[in-house]
Structures are given as C-alpha cells and as structure tokens.
Amino acid sequence: MVLFSLHFTVLEIEGDSEKERRMGRSPCCSKEGLNRGTWTALEDEILTAYIKAHGQGKWRSLPNRAGLKRCGKSCRLRWLNYLRPDIKRGNISHDEEELIIRLHNLLGNRWSLIAGRLPGRTDNEIKNYWNTTLGKRAKAQASSPASTETPPSKSTHKELTTESQIDEPSNSPQSTESKIQGIRTKATRCSSKVLVPLLPAATQDIDINNLTLQDPSELQDYQPYYLTNHQEMDNKTTFQTHHGTEVLDAFYSCGPDFLNFEINDQMQTINGESEENNDINKNLSEDPVQPLPFDDAMFKDWTKSPCLNDNATIDLGSLAFLLDPDEWP
DNA sequence: AAACCCGCCAACCGCCGCTCA
DNA sequence: ATGAGCGGCGGTTGGCGGGTT
C-alpha cells in the first residue's frame, strides 16, 4: 500500500522537479517543507523499499522520486549509516578497537578510509566512537603523569598496540594529540607510492622498475605508503622492504612528522576491494617515486630505529593480521 | 520525584573534489 | 577552460536516555 501511494507521489513531484530544472538550478536542499531530525519507521521503510527497487545513487532527486520529504543528503546518510543491509550492529569489538587506533594513528581523522578497513562499520560510527571513547582515552593518556616523566619525543614514541595498553591508558609519553597535529584531515590524492610488502619478514630489495605483477591479487602482498625516502640509482629505484606492521609501527612511532605524508586512497583497492588493480599496476610503473624524508639508516633497519626501543613490548607479528583483510576475524 | 548533568550517537552542515556538459 | 551539479567527507550539533544529586 505504501508503494502504491509512493507511485503517485513520485509522478507528481517528478513533474515539479523537472519544471524546476528547466527554470534553473534548484536549491540543494530547500529546507522548507522537509522533515528533519530523527527518521520515522515509515520513512525508513520507504527509503529502503525505494533503494531496493531502484538502487542507490542520484540522492538529490531520490527524495522526490521516492516521495520522501527529506533532503537528498539526509537520505544518503540514513541509508549508508543505518539502513544498509550490510551494516554491522553491536559494540565495537576489541579487535576492531585496536584496528581503529592503529588506523587512526596512520590515517588521522580520515574516517571513511578507516571505515573502509572495518567491514560493516560506518565512518560516522567510527568517528563517534573515537570522539566519545578512544579520543578521550588518548587525551587522558596525553595528560597522564607518565607523560610528564618522559618528555614527548618524536623518536621515543610508542604506540597502543598491546591489549593492556588498550584496556588502560598507556603510559606512553607521546600524546595522541601531538601525533594528530601532523595529520591532514582532508583526504587528498597522491600520485606517488612506496611498496612495502607484508611478507617476507626478511629485508630485501625490490627493483620497482622490474616489479611486475602477473596477477592483480599479488598486490595484496604490498601496502603502498606515501613516504618520501628512497634510494635512486641509475634511474632505478630500490626499496628496502620490511614487514608491513613493523614499518607502520616505526612510522607513527616516530611522531607527527612521519605522519605528514599522503596515504594512498587506493590502499583498500590494493586489498582487492575494487576493480582498479590494473590501474594501480599501471601507475606503479609510471609514477615517479618521491624522495622520502627518512634517513638511510632508518630504512636499513627499522627494528634498530630508536623508535622501536627494547622497552616497547610490542608484539608486532601478532598484529600483522590487521593489515591483511583475509586474516580478519 | 524532580532537576540537573553527562555521554552517546543520529543527523545536520558546509566544504571539497570529481564529472560532465 | 569553465562552471554547475552531485556525491562524499569530516566537523559539529542537538535530542535522548541514563545516572546522579
């Protein structure tokens, strides 16, 4: 019955919309006559039924076509954050929490990117969770007495990685706040990349020019990072490669400066979640690799970096799965 | 029981980048 | 080359419910 009445509404409003279109640009969201605030069950039902029938997209015109007195953006948000069938309900698990912390350290407030690594979770949910829980924890951690004992240092920062550190504020001297300082909050495209294989653990050199990936799935073995350190020899670029987790830890263990680089939007693409692998493969051979701001010694052995001192009881290996979606629970 | 406080989170807002005509 | 239209993103707001006084 709802659908029948919807049909009439759609026909009526579509006419108006078309008229508006011909007469010039209609306002994005004329607030007049639109419902605001919490969605009703009926509105949810209408929106869900419409999207199931016609698919999502064209959000601007969707409310008219579906007969909803809502802003298109509001419809999109409601669908993406609440009505989508693949939304994961329930509390953030401990593993998810760890992953959020790690990804936030790596990506900053780029919630959509972080959400992309957490199946079923929305950027809004993660953002809220961070703002209400993890962010406060990080703040408390920053102002904890331990932080005054050891002055914050870019080179001595340790990360939240162990369970005990998660459950209670770490005595890490480096505040998350200071880490966030160096993070871009807006996602931007980047054209350069460094490949850091998750495996093998042993250090090796890769000749990027000779790196050919027969199968796009091979890209899963690599994580691109926007570093600016490299070694160029005779137009060839070689990379010292390391276990991905170690590299990540080393990066954000070293403070905000090291986080001030671009993260590849295609990071999740690399993990086989998109069809653009071929493009990436192509870009690998086309894009020049940018110089990295790291010193050579650091690249020669991450594990000897001062960022990873012996006091850091970080089980890097145990967290490597966080970078491999196949390993996710 | 009422008033107040506080935390959570759904929803809104404004900006930005991409696409296309 | 340019600008409108649109989708997407991150920051912020405000309603609601639970806890405390």
GROMACS .gro file of N, CA, C and O in nm, chain A residues 1-98:
model
  392
    1MET      N    1   0.082  -0.120   0.000
    1MET     CA    2   0.000   0.000   0.000
    1MET      C    3   0.087   0.126   0.000
    1MET      O    4   0.060   0.221  -0.071
    2VAL      N    5   0.188   0.116   0.079
    2VAL     CA    6   0.282   0.228   0.083
    2VAL      C    7   0.339   0.253  -0.054
    2VAL      O    8   0.349   0.366  -0.101
    3LEU      N    9   0.371   0.144  -0.121
    3LEU     CA   10   0.434   0.158  -0.252
    3LEU      C   11   0.338   0.220  -0.353
    3LEU      O   12   0.377   0.296  -0.439
    4PHE      N   13   0.212   0.183  -0.342
    4PHE     CA   14   0.115   0.241  -0.435
    4PHE      C   15   0.108   0.391  -0.417
    4PHE      O   16   0.112   0.467  -0.513
    5SER      N   17   0.094   0.433  -0.295
    5SER     CA   18   0.085   0.577  -0.271
    5SER      C   19   0.212   0.646  -0.311
    5SER      O   20   0.212   0.759  -0.358
    6LEU      N   21   0.321   0.575  -0.294
    6LEU     CA   22   0.450   0.631  -0.335
    6LEU      C   23   0.450   0.661  -0.483
    6LEU      O   24   0.498   0.764  -0.527
    7HIS      N   25   0.396   0.567  -0.558
    7HIS     CA   26   0.398   0.579  -0.702
    7HIS      C   27   0.336   0.710  -0.746
    7HIS      O   28   0.389   0.782  -0.829
    8PHE      N   29   0.222   0.742  -0.689
    8PHE     CA   30   0.155   0.866  -0.725
    8PHE      C   31   0.240   0.987  -0.687
    8PHE      O   32   0.255   1.080  -0.763
    9THR      N   33   0.293   0.981  -0.568
    9THR     CA   34   0.373   1.094  -0.522
    9THR      C   35   0.492   1.117  -0.614
    9THR      O   36   0.523   1.229  -0.650
   10VAL      N   37   0.551   1.008  -0.655
   10VAL     CA   38   0.668   1.020  -0.742
   10VAL      C   39   0.632   1.091  -0.870
   10VAL      O   40   0.700   1.183  -0.914
   11LEU      N   41   0.521   1.049  -0.929
   11LEU     CA   42   0.482   1.110  -1.055
   11LEU      C   43   0.456   1.259  -1.039
   11LEU      O   44   0.498   1.339  -1.121
   12GLU      N   45   0.392   1.291  -0.931
   12GLU     CA   46   0.358   1.431  -0.910
   12GLU      C   47   0.484   1.515  -0.892
   12GLU      O   48   0.504   1.616  -0.957
   13ILE      N   49   0.568   1.469  -0.803
   13ILE     CA   50   0.683   1.552  -0.767
   13ILE      C   51   0.786   1.555  -0.878
   13ILE      O   52   0.854   1.654  -0.898
   14GLU      N   53   0.793   1.448  -0.954
   14GLU     CA   54   0.891   1.447  -1.061
   14GLU      C   55   0.861   1.560  -1.158
   14GLU      O   56   0.951   1.622  -1.213
   15GLY      N   57   0.733   1.585  -1.179
   15GLY     CA   58   0.696   1.694  -1.268
   15GLY      C   59   0.747   1.826  -1.217
   15GLY      O   60   0.807   1.904  -1.291
   16ASP      N   61   0.728   1.850  -1.092
   16ASP     CA   62   0.777   1.974  -1.032
   16ASP      C   63   0.927   1.986  -1.043
   16ASP      O   64   0.981   2.090  -1.076
   17SER      N   65   0.991   1.875  -1.017
   17SER     CA   66   1.137   1.877  -1.021
   17SER      C   67   1.186   1.912  -1.160
   17SER      O   68   1.278   1.989  -1.178
   18GLU      N   69   1.122   1.852  -1.257
   18GLU     CA   70   1.163   1.876  -1.395
   18GLU      C   71   1.140   2.023  -1.431
   18GLU      O   72   1.220   2.086  -1.499
   19LYS      N   73   1.029   2.074  -1.381
   19LYS     CA   74   1.000   2.215  -1.408
   19LYS      C   75   1.110   2.304  -1.347
   19LYS      O   76   1.161   2.395  -1.410
   20GLU      N   77   1.143   2.268  -1.223
   20GLU     CA   78   1.247   2.346  -1.155
   20GLU      C   79   1.378   2.341  -1.234
   20GLU      O   80   1.447   2.440  -1.250
   21ARG      N   81   1.406   2.221  -1.282
   21ARG     CA   82   1.532   2.203  -1.352
   21ARG      C   83   1.538   2.293  -1.475
   21ARG      O   84   1.638   2.356  -1.505
   22ARG      N   85   1.425   2.299  -1.545
   22ARG     CA   86   1.423   2.381  -1.665
   22ARG      C   87   1.436   2.528  -1.632
   22ARG      O   88   1.492   2.607  -1.707
   23MET      N   89   1.380   2.565  -1.518
   23MET     CA   90   1.380   2.706  -1.481
   23MET      C   91   1.512   2.750  -1.421
   23MET      O   92   1.532   2.866  -1.391
   24GLY      N   93   1.600   2.664  -1.399
   24GLY     CA   94   1.727   2.700  -1.340
   24GLY      C   95   1.761   2.607  -1.226
   24GLY      O   96   1.686   2.515  -1.198
   25ARG      N   97   1.871   2.636  -1.167
   25ARG     CA   98   1.918   2.546  -1.063
   25ARG      C   99   1.828   2.554  -0.940
   25ARG      O  100   1.802   2.660  -0.887
   26SER      N  101   1.784   2.438  -0.898
   26SER     CA  102   1.705   2.434  -0.775
   26SER      C  103   1.801   2.429  -0.658
   26SER      O  104   1.912   2.379  -0.669
   27PRO      N  105   1.757   2.484  -0.546
   27PRO     CA  106   1.846   2.482  -0.430
   27PRO      C  107   1.878   2.340  -0.390
   27PRO      O  108   1.796   2.250  -0.410
   28CYS      N  109   1.997   2.323  -0.337
   28CYS     CA  110   2.042   2.190  -0.298
   28CYS      C  111   1.939   2.125  -0.209
   28CYS      O  112   1.894   2.016  -0.232
   29CYS      N  113   1.903   2.193  -0.106
   29CYS     CA  114   1.808   2.139  -0.011
   29CYS      C  115   1.725   2.255   0.040
   29CYS      O  116   1.764   2.319   0.134
   30SER      N  117   1.616   2.279  -0.027
   30SER     CA  118   1.528   2.379   0.030
   30SER      C  119   1.471   2.322   0.158
   30SER      O  120   1.408   2.218   0.159
   31LYS      N  121   1.504   2.387   0.266
   31LYS     CA  122   1.467   2.330   0.396
   31LYS      C  123   1.317   2.335   0.420
   31LYS      O  124   1.265   2.270   0.508
   32GLU      N  125   1.251   2.417   0.337
   32GLU     CA  126   1.108   2.434   0.361
   32GLU      C  127   1.031   2.307   0.326
   32GLU      O  128   1.050   2.248   0.221
   33GLY      N  129   0.945   2.270   0.416
   33GLY     CA  130   0.859   2.156   0.391
   33GLY      C  131   0.926   2.022   0.405
   33GLY      O  132   0.866   1.919   0.375
   34LEU      N  133   1.050   2.023   0.444
   34LEU     CA  134   1.121   1.897   0.459
   34LEU      C  135   1.120   1.852   0.604
   34LEU      O  136   1.130   1.934   0.695
   35ASN      N  137   1.110   1.722   0.621
   35ASN     CA  138   1.121   1.668   0.755
   35ASN      C  139   1.267   1.673   0.800
   35ASN      O  140   1.359   1.658   0.720
   36ARG      N  141   1.283   1.694   0.927
   36ARG     CA  142   1.419   1.695   0.981
   36ARG      C  143   1.421   1.613   1.109
   36ARG      O  144   1.319   1.575   1.162
   37GLY      N  145   1.540   1.587   1.153
   37GLY     CA  146   1.553   1.512   1.277
   37GLY      C  147   1.542   1.362   1.255
   37GLY      O  148   1.567   1.312   1.145
   38THR      N  149   1.505   1.298   1.360
   38THR     CA  150   1.503   1.152   1.359
   38THR      C  151   1.409   1.097   1.252
   38THR      O  152   1.300   1.148   1.232
   39TRP      N  153   1.455   0.995   1.188
   39TRP     CA  154   1.375   0.930   1.085
   39TRP      C  155   1.269   0.843   1.149
   39TRP      O  156   1.295   0.773   1.249
   40THR      N  157   1.152   0.843   1.087
   40THR     CA  158   1.046   0.755   1.136
   40THR      C  159   1.059   0.618   1.070
   40THR      O  160   1.127   0.601   0.969
   41ALA      N  161   0.993   0.522   1.129
   41ALA     CA  162   0.997   0.386   1.074
   41ALA      C  163   0.941   0.384   0.932
   41ALA      O  164   0.991   0.312   0.845
   42LEU      N  165   0.840   0.465   0.911
   42LEU     CA  166   0.779   0.469   0.778
   42LEU      C  167   0.877   0.525   0.676
   42LEU      O  168   0.891   0.473   0.564
   43GLU      N  169   0.945   0.631   0.713
   43GLU     CA  170   1.044   0.689   0.622
   43GLU      C  171   1.154   0.587   0.591
   43GLU      O  172   1.197   0.574   0.476
   44ASP      N  173   1.196   0.517   0.693
   44ASP     CA  174   1.297   0.413   0.672
   44ASP      C  175   1.246   0.309   0.572
   44ASP      O  176   1.317   0.266   0.481
   45GLU      N  177   1.123   0.273   0.592
   45GLU     CA  178   1.064   0.170   0.506
   45GLU      C  179   1.057   0.218   0.362
   45GLU      O  180   1.090   0.146   0.268
   46ILE      N  181   1.015   0.341   0.347
   46ILE     CA  182   1.004   0.397   0.212
   46ILE      C  183   1.139   0.403   0.144
   46ILE      O  184   1.156   0.361   0.029
   47LEU      N  185   1.235   0.455   0.219
   47LEU     CA  186   1.368   0.468   0.160
   47LEU      C  187   1.427   0.332   0.125
   47LEU      O  188   1.483   0.312   0.016
   48THR      N  189   1.412   0.238   0.216
   48THR     CA  190   1.465   0.104   0.191
   48THR      C  191   1.399   0.041   0.070
   48THR      O  192   1.465  -0.015  -0.018
   49ALA      N  193   1.268   0.054   0.064
   49ALA     CA  194   1.195  -0.005  -0.048
   49ALA      C  195   1.238   0.058  -0.179
   49ALA      O  196   1.259  -0.012  -0.279
   50TYR      N  197   1.256   0.188  -0.175
   50TYR     CA  198   1.293   0.256  -0.299
   50TYR      C  199   1.433   0.213  -0.346
   50TYR      O  200   1.454   0.183  -0.463
   51ILE      N  201   1.523   0.210  -0.253
   51ILE     CA  202   1.661   0.175  -0.292
   51ILE      C  203   1.670   0.029  -0.334
   51ILE      O  204   1.743  -0.006  -0.426
   52LYS      N  205   1.593  -0.055  -0.270
   52LYS     CA  206   1.594  -0.195  -0.312
   52LYS      C  207   1.539  -0.210  -0.453
   52LYS      O  208   1.582  -0.296  -0.529
   53ALA      N  209   1.445  -0.124  -0.485
   53ALA     CA  210   1.383  -0.134  -0.618
   53ALA      C  211   1.466  -0.066  -0.725
   53ALA      O  212   1.478  -0.115  -0.837
   54HIS      N  213   1.526   0.046  -0.690
   54HIS     CA  214   1.594   0.127  -0.793
   54HIS      C  215   1.743   0.143  -0.772
   54HIS      O  216   1.810   0.202  -0.855
   55GLY      N  217   1.791   0.094  -0.662
   55GLY     CA  218   1.933   0.110  -0.634
   55GLY      C  219   1.962   0.246  -0.576
   55GLY      O  220   1.879   0.337  -0.581
   56GLN      N  221   2.080   0.257  -0.519
   56GLN     CA  222   2.116   0.385  -0.459
   56GLN      C  223   2.182   0.475  -0.561
   56GLN      O  224   2.217   0.433  -0.671
   57GLY      N  225   2.199   0.599  -0.523
   57GLY     CA  226   2.255   0.697  -0.615
   57GLY      C  227   2.153   0.803  -0.649
   57GLY      O  228   2.035   0.792  -0.613
   58LYS      N  229   2.198   0.906  -0.718
   58LYS     CA  230   2.110   1.018  -0.754
   58LYS      C  231   2.033   1.066  -0.631
   58LYS      O  232   1.910   1.078  -0.632
   59TRP      N  233   2.108   1.093  -0.528
   59TRP     CA  234   2.047   1.124  -0.399
   59TRP      C  235   1.967   1.252  -0.404
   59TRP      O  236   1.868   1.267  -0.334
   60ARG      N  237   2.012   1.340  -0.487
   60ARG     CA  238   1.944   1.470  -0.491
   60ARG      C  239   1.799   1.455  -0.533
   60ARG      O  240   1.709   1.518  -0.478
   61SER      N  241   1.777   1.371  -0.630
   61SER     CA  242   1.641   1.356  -0.680
   61SER      C  243   1.568   1.241  -0.612
   61SER      O  244   1.447   1.226  -0.630
   62LEU      N  245   1.640   1.163  -0.536
   62LEU     CA  246   1.577   1.047  -0.473
   62LEU      C  247   1.458   1.081  -0.384
   62LEU      O  248   1.353   1.016  -0.395
   63PRO      N  249   1.469   1.181  -0.300
   63PRO     CA  250   1.356   1.211  -0.212
   63PRO      C  251   1.229   1.238  -0.290
   63PRO      O  252   1.121   1.189  -0.254
   64ASN      N  253   1.240   1.312  -0.397
   64ASN     CA  254   1.122   1.340  -0.478
   64ASN      C  255   1.068   1.213  -0.541
   64ASN      O  256   0.948   1.187  -0.539
   65ARG      N  257   1.161   1.137  -0.596
   65ARG     CA  258   1.115   1.017  -0.666
   65ARG      C  259   1.057   0.915  -0.569
   65ARG      O  260   0.967   0.839  -0.603
   66ALA      N  261   1.111   0.914  -0.450
   66ALA     CA  262   1.062   0.816  -0.352
   66ALA      C  263   0.945   0.871  -0.271
   66ALA      O  264   0.881   0.795  -0.198
   67GLY      N  265   0.922   0.999  -0.284
   67GLY     CA  266   0.813   1.058  -0.209
   67GLY      C  267   0.848   1.086  -0.065
   67GLY      O  268   0.761   1.083   0.022
   68LEU      N  269   0.974   1.112  -0.042
   68LEU     CA  270   1.018   1.143   0.094
   68LEU      C  271   1.038   1.293   0.109
   68LEU      O  272   1.093   1.358   0.020
   69LYS      N  273   0.994   1.343   0.217
   69LYS     CA  274   1.017   1.485   0.243
   69LYS      C  275   1.147   1.501   0.320
   69LYS      O  276   1.148   1.543   0.437
   70ARG      N  277   1.250   1.463   0.255
   70ARG     CA  278   1.382   1.469   0.317
   70ARG      C  279   1.482   1.524   0.217
   70ARG      O  280   1.464   1.513   0.096
   71CYS      N  281   1.587   1.580   0.270
   71CYS     CA  282   1.698   1.624   0.186
   71CYS      C  283   1.768   1.500   0.130
   71CYS      O  284   1.776   1.396   0.196
   72GLY      N  285   1.817   1.513   0.008
   72GLY     CA  286   1.887   1.400  -0.054
   72GLY      C  287   2.005   1.353   0.028
   72GLY      O  288   2.029   1.233   0.043
   73LYS      N  289   2.075   1.448   0.082
   73LYS     CA  290   2.190   1.414   0.166
   73LYS      C  291   2.146   1.335   0.288
   73LYS      O  292   2.213   1.242   0.331
   74SER      N  293   2.034   1.376   0.339
   74SER     CA  294   1.982   1.308   0.457
   74SER      C  295   1.947   1.163   0.423
   74SER      O  296   1.974   1.072   0.502
   75CYS      N  297   1.890   1.144   0.306
   75CYS     CA  298   1.856   1.009   0.262
   75CYS      C  299   1.982   0.925   0.247
   75CYS      O  300   1.987   0.809   0.290
   76ARG      N  301   2.081   0.984   0.185
   76ARG     CA  302   2.205   0.912   0.164
   76ARG      C  303   2.266   0.870   0.297
   76ARG      O  304   2.309   0.755   0.316
   77LEU      N  305   2.268   0.965   0.388
   77LEU     CA  306   2.327   0.938   0.518
   77LEU      C  307   2.250   0.831   0.593
   77LEU      O  308   2.308   0.742   0.655
   78ARG      N  309   2.120   0.841   0.585
   78ARG     CA  310   2.037   0.744   0.655
   78ARG      C  311   2.061   0.604   0.599
   78ARG      O  312   2.071   0.506   0.674
   79TRP      N  313   2.072   0.596   0.469
   79TRP     CA  314   2.094   0.466   0.406
   79TRP      C  315   2.234   0.413   0.441
   79TRP      O  316   2.249   0.300   0.484
   80LEU      N  317   2.331   0.497   0.424
   80LEU     CA  318   2.469   0.450   0.442
   80LEU      C  319   2.499   0.418   0.589
   80LEU      O  320   2.575   0.327   0.618
   81ASN      N  321   2.443   0.494   0.678
   81ASN     CA  322   2.479   0.479   0.818
   81ASN      C  323   2.385   0.390   0.897
   81ASN      O  324   2.416   0.354   1.010
   82TYR      N  325   2.269   0.363   0.840
   82TYR     CA  326   2.173   0.290   0.922
   82TYR      C  327   2.099   0.180   0.848
   82TYR      O  328   2.086   0.068   0.898
   83LEU      N  329   2.050   0.210   0.729
   83LEU     CA  330   1.959   0.117   0.663
   83LEU      C  331   2.029   0.011   0.578
   83LEU      O  332   1.972  -0.094   0.552
   84ARG      N  333   2.149   0.042   0.535
   84ARG     CA  334   2.223  -0.053   0.452
   84ARG      C  335   2.218  -0.192   0.515
   84ARG      O  336   2.237  -0.206   0.636
   85PRO      N  337   2.192  -0.295   0.433
   85PRO     CA  338   2.179  -0.429   0.491
   85PRO      C  339   2.310  -0.483   0.549
   85PRO      O  340   2.306  -0.569   0.637
   86ASP      N  341   2.422  -0.436   0.500
   86ASP     CA  342   2.548  -0.493   0.548
   86ASP      C  343   2.605  -0.418   0.667
   86ASP      O  344   2.721  -0.436   0.702
   87ILE      N  345   2.524  -0.335   0.727
   87ILE     CA  346   2.570  -0.263   0.847
   87ILE      C  347   2.589  -0.363   0.960
   87ILE      O  348   2.504  -0.449   0.984
   88LYS      N  349   2.698  -0.350   1.028
   88LYS     CA  350   2.726  -0.437   1.141
   88LYS      C  351   2.676  -0.370   1.268
   88LYS      O  352   2.717  -0.258   1.300
   89ARG      N  353   2.590  -0.437   1.335
   89ARG     CA  354   2.536  -0.381   1.460
   89ARG      C  355   2.621  -0.425   1.578
   89ARG      O  356   2.703  -0.515   1.569
   90GLY      N  357   2.594  -0.364   1.687
   90GLY     CA  358   2.659  -0.409   1.810
   90GLY      C  359   2.782  -0.328   1.844
   90GLY      O  360   2.824  -0.238   1.770
   91ASN      N  361   2.836  -0.361   1.957
   91ASN     CA  362   2.950  -0.286   2.007
   91ASN      C  363   3.074  -0.309   1.923
   91ASN      O  364   3.089  -0.413   1.858
   92ILE      N  365   3.160  -0.213   1.928
   92ILE     CA  366   3.290  -0.228   1.863
   92ILE      C  367   3.369  -0.333   1.940
   92ILE      O  368   3.385  -0.322   2.062
   93SER      N  369   3.414  -0.432   1.869
   93SER     CA  370   3.489  -0.537   1.937
   93SER      C  371   3.629  -0.488   1.972
   93SER      O  372   3.675  -0.383   1.926
   94HIS      N  373   3.694  -0.569   2.053
   94HIS     CA  374   3.829  -0.530   2.094
   94HIS      C  375   3.923  -0.524   1.974
   94HIS      O  376   4.006  -0.433   1.961
   95ASP      N  377   3.910  -0.621   1.887
   95ASP     CA  378   3.995  -0.622   1.768
   95ASP      C  379   3.969  -0.500   1.681
   95ASP      O  380   4.062  -0.438   1.628
   96GLU      N  381   3.841  -0.470   1.669
   96GLU     CA  382   3.807  -0.352   1.588
   96GLU      C  383   3.864  -0.227   1.651
   96GLU      O  384   3.912  -0.137   1.582
   97GLU      N  385   3.857  -0.222   1.782
   97GLU     CA  386   3.909  -0.106   1.853
   97GLU      C  387   4.058  -0.089   1.828
   97GLU      O  388   4.107   0.021   1.801
   98GLU      N  389   4.127  -0.201   1.837
   98GLU     CA  390   4.271  -0.195   1.812
   98GLU      C  391   4.299  -0.146   1.671
   98GLU      O  392   4.387  -0.064   1.648
   0.00000   0.00000   0.00000
